[in-house]
Coordinates of C-alpha atoms and ligand atoms in Angstrom, one line a residue:
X1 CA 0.0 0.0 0.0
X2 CA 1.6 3.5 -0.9
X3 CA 0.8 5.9 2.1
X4 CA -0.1 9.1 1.2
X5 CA -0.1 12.3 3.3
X6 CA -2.2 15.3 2.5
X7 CA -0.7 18.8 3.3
X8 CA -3.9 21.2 3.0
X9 CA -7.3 19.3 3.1
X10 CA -9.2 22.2 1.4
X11 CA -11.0 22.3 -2.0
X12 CA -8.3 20.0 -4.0
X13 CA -6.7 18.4 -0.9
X14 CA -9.9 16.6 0.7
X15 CA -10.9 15.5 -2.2
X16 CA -7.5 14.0 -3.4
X17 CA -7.9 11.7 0.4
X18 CA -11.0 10.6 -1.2
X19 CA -10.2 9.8 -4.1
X20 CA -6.4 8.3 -2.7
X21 CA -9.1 6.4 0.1
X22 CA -11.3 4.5 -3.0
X23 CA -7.4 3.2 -4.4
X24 CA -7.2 -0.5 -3.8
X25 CA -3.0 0.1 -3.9
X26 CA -2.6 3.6 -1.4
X27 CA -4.0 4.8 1.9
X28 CA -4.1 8.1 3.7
X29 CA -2.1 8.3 6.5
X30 CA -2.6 11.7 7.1
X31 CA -4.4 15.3 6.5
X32 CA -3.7 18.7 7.7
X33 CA -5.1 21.8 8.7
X34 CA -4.1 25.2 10.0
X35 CA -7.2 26.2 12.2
X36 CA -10.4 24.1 13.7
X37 CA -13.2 23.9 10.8
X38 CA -16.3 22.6 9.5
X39 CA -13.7 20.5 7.0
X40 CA -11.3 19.7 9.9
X41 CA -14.3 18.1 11.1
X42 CA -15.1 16.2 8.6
X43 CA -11.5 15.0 8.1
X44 CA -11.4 13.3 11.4
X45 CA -15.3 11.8 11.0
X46 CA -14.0 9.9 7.4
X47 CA -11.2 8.6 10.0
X48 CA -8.2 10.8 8.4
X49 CA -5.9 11.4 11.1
X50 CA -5.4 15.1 11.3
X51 CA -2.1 17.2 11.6
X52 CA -1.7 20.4 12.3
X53 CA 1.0 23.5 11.2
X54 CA 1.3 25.0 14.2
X55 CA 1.5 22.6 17.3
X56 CA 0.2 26.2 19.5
X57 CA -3.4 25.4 17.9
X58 CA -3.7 22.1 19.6
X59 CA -5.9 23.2 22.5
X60 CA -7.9 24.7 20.0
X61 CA -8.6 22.0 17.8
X62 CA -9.1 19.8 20.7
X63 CA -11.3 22.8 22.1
X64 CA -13.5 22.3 19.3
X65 CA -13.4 18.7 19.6
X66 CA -11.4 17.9 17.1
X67 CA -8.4 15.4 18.3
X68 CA -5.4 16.6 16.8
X69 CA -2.8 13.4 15.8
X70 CA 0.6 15.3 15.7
X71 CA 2.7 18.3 13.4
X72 CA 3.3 18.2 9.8
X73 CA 6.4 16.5 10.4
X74 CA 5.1 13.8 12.8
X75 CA 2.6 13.2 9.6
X76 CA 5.5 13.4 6.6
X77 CA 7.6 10.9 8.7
X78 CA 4.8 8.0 8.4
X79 CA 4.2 8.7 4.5
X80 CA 5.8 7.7 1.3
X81 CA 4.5 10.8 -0.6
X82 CA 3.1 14.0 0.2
X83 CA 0.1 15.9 -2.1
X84 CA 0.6 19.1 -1.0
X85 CA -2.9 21.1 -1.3
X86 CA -2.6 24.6 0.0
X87 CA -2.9 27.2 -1.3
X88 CA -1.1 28.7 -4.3
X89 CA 2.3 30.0 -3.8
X90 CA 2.3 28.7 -0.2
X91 CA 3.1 25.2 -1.3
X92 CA 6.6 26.4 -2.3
X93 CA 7.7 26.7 1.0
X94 CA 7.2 23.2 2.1
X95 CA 9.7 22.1 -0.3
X96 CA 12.7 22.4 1.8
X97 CA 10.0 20.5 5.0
X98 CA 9.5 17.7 2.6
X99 CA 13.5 17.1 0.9
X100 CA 14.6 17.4 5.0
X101 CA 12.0 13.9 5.1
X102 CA 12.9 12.8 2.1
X103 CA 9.3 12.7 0.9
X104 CA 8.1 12.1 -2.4
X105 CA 5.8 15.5 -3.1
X106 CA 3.3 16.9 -5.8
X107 CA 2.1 20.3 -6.4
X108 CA -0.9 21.5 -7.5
X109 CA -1.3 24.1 -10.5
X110 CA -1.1 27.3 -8.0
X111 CA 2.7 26.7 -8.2
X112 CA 5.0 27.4 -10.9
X113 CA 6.5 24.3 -12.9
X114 CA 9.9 25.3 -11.4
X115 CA 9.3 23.7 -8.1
X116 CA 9.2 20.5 -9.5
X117 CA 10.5 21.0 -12.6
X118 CA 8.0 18.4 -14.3
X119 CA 4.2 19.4 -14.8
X120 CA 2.2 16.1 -15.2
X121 CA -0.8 15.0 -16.9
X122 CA -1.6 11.2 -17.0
X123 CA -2.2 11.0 -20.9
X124 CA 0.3 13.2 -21.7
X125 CA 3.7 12.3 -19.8
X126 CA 2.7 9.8 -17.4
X127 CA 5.9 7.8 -18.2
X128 CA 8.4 10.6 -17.8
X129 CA 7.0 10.5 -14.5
X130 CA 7.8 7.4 -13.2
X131 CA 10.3 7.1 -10.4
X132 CA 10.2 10.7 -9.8
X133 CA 10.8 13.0 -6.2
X134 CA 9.0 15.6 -7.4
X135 CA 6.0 16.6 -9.7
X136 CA 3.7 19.4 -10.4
X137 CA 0.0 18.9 -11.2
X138 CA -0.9 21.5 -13.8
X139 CA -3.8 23.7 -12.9
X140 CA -7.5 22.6 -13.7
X141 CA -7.8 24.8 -17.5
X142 CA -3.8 23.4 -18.2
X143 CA -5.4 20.0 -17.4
X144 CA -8.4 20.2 -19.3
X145 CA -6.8 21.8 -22.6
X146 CA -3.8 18.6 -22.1
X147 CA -6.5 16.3 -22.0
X148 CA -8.4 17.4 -25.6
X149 CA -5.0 18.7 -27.7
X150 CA -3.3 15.6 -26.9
X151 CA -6.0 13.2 -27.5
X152 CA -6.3 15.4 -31.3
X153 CA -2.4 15.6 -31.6
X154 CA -2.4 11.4 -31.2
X155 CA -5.0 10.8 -33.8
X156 CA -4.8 13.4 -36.5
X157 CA -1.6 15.5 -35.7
X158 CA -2.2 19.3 -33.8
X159 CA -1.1 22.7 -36.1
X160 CA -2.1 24.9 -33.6
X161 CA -4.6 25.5 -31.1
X162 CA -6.0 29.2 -30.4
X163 CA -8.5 28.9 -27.3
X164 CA -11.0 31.6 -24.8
X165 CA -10.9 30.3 -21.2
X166 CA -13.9 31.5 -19.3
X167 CA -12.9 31.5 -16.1
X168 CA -15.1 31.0 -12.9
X169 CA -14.8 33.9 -10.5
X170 CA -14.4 31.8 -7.4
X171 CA -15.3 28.4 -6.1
X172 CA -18.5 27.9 -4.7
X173 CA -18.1 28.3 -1.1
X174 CA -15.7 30.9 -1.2
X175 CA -16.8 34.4 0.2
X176 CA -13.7 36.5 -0.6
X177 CA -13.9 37.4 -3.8
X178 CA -15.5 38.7 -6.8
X179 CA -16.8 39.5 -9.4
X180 CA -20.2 40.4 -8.3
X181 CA -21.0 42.0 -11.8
X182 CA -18.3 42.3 -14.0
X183 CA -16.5 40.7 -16.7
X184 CA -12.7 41.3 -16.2
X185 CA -10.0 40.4 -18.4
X186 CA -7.6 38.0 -16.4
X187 CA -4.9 39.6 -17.5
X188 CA -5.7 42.0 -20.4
X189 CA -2.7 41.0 -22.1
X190 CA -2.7 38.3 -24.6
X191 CA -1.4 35.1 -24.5
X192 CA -2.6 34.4 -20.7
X193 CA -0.2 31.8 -19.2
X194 CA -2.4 29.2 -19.9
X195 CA -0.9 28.1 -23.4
X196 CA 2.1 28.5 -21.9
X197 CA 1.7 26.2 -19.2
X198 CA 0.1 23.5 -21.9
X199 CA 3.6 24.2 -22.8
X200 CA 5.4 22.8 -19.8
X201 CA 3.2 19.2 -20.5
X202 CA 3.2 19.4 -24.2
X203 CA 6.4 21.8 -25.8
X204 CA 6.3 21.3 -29.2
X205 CA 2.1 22.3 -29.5
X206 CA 1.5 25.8 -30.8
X207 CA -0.7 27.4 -28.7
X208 CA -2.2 31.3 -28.1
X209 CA -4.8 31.7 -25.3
X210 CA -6.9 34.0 -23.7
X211 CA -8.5 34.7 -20.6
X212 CA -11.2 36.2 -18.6
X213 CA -13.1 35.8 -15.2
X214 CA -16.9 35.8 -15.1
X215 CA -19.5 36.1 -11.7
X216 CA -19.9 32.5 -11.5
X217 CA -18.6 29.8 -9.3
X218 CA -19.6 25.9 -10.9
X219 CA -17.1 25.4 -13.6
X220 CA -14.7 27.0 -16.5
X221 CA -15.8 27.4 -20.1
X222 CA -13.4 27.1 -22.9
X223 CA -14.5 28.0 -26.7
X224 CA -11.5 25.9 -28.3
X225 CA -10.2 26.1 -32.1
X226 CA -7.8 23.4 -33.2
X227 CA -6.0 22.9 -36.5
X228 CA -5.4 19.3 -37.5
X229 CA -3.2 18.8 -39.6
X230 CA -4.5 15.7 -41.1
X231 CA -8.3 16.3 -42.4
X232 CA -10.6 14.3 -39.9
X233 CA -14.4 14.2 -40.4
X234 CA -17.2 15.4 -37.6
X235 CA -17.7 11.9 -37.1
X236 CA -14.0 10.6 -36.4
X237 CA -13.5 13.6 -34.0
X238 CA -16.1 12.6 -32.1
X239 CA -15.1 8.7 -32.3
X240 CA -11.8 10.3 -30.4
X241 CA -13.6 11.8 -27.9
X242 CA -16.1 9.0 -27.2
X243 CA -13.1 6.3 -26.2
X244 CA -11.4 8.8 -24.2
X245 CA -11.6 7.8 -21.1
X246 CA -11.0 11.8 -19.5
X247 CA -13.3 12.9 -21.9
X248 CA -17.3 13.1 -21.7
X249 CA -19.3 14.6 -24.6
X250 CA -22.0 16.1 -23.1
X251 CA -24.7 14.8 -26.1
X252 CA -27.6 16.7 -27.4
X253 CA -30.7 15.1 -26.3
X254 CA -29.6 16.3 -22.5
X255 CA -30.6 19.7 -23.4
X256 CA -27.8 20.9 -21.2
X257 CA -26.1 24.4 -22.4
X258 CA -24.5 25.5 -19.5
X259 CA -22.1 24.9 -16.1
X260 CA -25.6 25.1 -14.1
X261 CA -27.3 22.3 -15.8
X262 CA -24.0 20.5 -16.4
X263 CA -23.3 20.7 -12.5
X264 CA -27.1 19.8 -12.0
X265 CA -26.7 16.2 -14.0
X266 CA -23.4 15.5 -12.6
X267 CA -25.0 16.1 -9.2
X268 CA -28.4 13.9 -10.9
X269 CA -26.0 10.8 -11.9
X270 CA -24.6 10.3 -8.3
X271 CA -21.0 11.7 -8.2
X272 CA -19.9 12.9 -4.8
X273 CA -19.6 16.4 -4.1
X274 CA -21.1 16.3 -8.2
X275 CA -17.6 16.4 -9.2
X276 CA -16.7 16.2 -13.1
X277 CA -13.5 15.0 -13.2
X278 CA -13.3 14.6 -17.1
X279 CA -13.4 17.2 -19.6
X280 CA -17.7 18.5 -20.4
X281 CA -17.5 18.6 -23.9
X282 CA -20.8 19.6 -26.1
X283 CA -21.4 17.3 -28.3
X284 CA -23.5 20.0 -30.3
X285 CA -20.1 22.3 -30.4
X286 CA -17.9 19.8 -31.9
X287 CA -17.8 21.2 -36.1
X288 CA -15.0 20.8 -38.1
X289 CA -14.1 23.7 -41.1
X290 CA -11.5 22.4 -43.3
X291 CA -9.0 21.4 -41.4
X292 CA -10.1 23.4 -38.0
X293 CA -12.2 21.9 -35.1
X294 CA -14.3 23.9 -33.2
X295 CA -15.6 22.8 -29.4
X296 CA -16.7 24.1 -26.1
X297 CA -16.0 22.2 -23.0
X298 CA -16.8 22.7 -19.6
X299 CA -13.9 22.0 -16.5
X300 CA -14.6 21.7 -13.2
X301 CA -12.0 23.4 -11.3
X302 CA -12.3 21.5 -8.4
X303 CA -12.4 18.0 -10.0
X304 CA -10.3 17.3 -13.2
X305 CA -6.9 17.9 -10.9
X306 CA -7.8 15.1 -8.6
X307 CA -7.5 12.3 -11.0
X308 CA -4.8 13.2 -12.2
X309 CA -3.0 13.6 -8.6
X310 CA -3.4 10.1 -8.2
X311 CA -1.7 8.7 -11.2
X312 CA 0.9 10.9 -10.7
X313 CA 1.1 8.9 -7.4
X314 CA 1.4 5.7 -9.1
X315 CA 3.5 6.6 -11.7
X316 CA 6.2 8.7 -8.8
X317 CA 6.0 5.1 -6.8
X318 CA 6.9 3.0 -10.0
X319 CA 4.3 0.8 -9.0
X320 CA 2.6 0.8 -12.5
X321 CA 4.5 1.4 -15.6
X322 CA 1.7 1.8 -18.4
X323 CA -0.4 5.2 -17.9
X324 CA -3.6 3.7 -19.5
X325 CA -3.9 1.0 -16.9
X326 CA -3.1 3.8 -14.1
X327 CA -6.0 5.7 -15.4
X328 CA -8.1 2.5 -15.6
X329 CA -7.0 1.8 -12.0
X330 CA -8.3 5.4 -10.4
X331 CA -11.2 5.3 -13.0
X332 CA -12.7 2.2 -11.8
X333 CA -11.7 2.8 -8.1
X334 CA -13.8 6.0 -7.9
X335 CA -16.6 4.6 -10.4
X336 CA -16.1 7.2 -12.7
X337 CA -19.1 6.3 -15.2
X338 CA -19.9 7.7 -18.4
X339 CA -21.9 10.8 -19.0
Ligands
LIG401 P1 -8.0 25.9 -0.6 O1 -7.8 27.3 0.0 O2 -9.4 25.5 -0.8 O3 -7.3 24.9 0.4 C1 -6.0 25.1 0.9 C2 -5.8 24.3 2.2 O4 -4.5 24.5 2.7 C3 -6.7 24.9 3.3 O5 -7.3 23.7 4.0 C4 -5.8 25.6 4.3 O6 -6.2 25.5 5.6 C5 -4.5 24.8 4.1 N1 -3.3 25.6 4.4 C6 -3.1 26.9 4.2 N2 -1.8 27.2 4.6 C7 -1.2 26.0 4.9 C8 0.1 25.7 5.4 N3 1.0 26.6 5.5 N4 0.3 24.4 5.8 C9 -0.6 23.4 5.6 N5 -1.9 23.7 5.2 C10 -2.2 25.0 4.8 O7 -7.1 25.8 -1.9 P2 -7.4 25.0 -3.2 O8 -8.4 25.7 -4.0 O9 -7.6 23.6 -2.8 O10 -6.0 25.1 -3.9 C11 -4.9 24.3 -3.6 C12 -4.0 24.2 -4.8 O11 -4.6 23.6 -5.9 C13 -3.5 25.6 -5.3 O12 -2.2 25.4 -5.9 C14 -4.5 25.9 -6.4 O13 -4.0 26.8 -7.4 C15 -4.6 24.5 -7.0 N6 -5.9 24.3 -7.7 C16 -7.0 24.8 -7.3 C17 -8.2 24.6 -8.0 C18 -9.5 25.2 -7.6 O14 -10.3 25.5 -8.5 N7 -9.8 25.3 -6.3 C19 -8.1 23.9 -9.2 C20 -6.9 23.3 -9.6 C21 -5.8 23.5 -8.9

């Protein structure tokens, strides 16, 4: 069993324990937290032992009746690898906490590619990942445009991808930030860092995106053009998409034309938390023009990561070599069904 330690159980973090919890081949051996909460609660009551930051907080954990099972450290000692979760930027700092353990450790997309030097997804570079100390999840967009410009590059060749991101303002239960009623450009300059960041996973694609933030909270939007280079009809497009296995094509006769009702089904079909951990993509959207395809797809910021954070364990433990079967694995384990 690989034993896995979550640093910051927040949006990404808890649901990464899950999702490591349903894994017939890994176990969590820990979660943290830096002050008592509603999800420090629920932490202990799904049996995570609990860690804390700051070893000053422990009467107030326990105040709040939350036992409290040791430090960070106490908790890095007992694991093989460490997912850290907290918030962007902040993750940096724990490298030098987890090379001092001599931890295994994976970022999450709030960091920059530096910290680990290798940004993962599962179809793309699964195998360059194998064996390795470090590795950086890309963020949920990098993920989701990976997932589709690989899966086009493999079957008819990629000239050059040119995509919007529509970008939810916050996630749902955060109260912090906006917009209320705006549309802001995030950032006004064009490309955002988004293609670049596709870069980090997959160098050799040509890629210009842009980016902008919206008063919502349930899920991204990206309006996606790719150039194939080898023609490929409608039809064989969507045969691609249909055997991917990150991939759900949202179809028609569902009705569904936005995050809302997207997020509704999702929640409709049984998924916990109504996670959509593969790419939305709208069936009705897909068109090809010559040689260009056309698509929206919805993400689901808080979902499409977690997936992917648990091949990246498998392939960082060596324990399976072949990414399709480590995508099989977590697939099946969290009964991951089609849309
Ligand atoms: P979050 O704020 O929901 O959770 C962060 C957690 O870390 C909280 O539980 C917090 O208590 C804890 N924490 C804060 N400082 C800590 C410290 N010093 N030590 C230990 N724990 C600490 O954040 P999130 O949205 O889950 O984001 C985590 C990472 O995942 C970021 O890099 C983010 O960019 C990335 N990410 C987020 C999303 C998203 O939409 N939420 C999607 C993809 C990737």
């Amino acid at each position: 069993m690989i034993k896995v330690a979550v640093n910051g159980y927040g949006t990404i973090g808890k649901r990464v324990a899950d999702a490591v919890s349903s894994q017939k081949d890994m176990e969590i051996i820990g979660v943290s937290k830096t002050k008592p909460s509603a999800e420090a609660l629920v932490a202990v009551q799904r049996g995570y032992p609990l860690y804390i930051a700051d070893m000053s907080k422990k009467d107030s954990f326990e105040k709040a009746g939350i036992p409290v099972a040791g430090s960070i450290e106490d908790m890095l000692k007992k694991a093989d690898i460490v997912v850290d979760g907290t918030p962007g930027g902040v993750g940096a700092a724990n490298k030098t906490f987890y090379e001092k353990a001599g931890v295994k450790a994976i970022w999450q997309g709030g960091e920059k590619h530096e910290i680990a030097e290798f940004s993962f997804n599962a179809h793309a570079n699964y195998r360059d990942a194998i064996g390795r100390q470090f590795v950086r999840v890309v963020s949920c967009n990098t993920t989701g445009l990976c997932r589709v410009i690989k899966a086009m590059d493999d079957a008819f060749g990629v000239m050059k991808v040119r995509a919007v991101m529509v970008r939810r303002g916050a996630d749902p239960h955060v109260i912090k930030k906006g917009p209320i009623d705006a549309i802001v450009l995030d950032p006004p300059t064009i490309p955002s860092h988004h293609g670049p960041d596709v870069n980090t996973v997959l160098p050799h694609i040509d890629i210009v995106t842009m980016a902008m933030i919206v008063p919502a909270t349930q899920m991204h939007m990206h309006a996606i053009t790719i150039e194939l280079k080898k023609e490929g009809s409608r039809d064989e497009v969507l045969a691609v998409m249909q055997k991917h296995n990150r991939i759900g094509l949202i179809k028609p006769e569902t009705t569904i034309r936005s995050s809302a009702e997207l997020k509704e089904y999702v929640m409709d079909i049984g998924r916990p938390r109504a996670d959509l951990w593969e790419n939305g993509i709208f069936e009705a959207s897909v068109n090809m023009v010559g040689k260009e395809l056309f698509l929206f797809q919805a993400i689901h910021q808080e979902a499409d990561v977690v997936v992917e954070n648990i091949d990246a364990i498998r392939a960082m433990m060596g324990e399976v070599s072949d990414p399709e079967t480590s995508i099989r694995m977590t697939n099946e384990a969290m009964q991951f069904t089609a849309l």
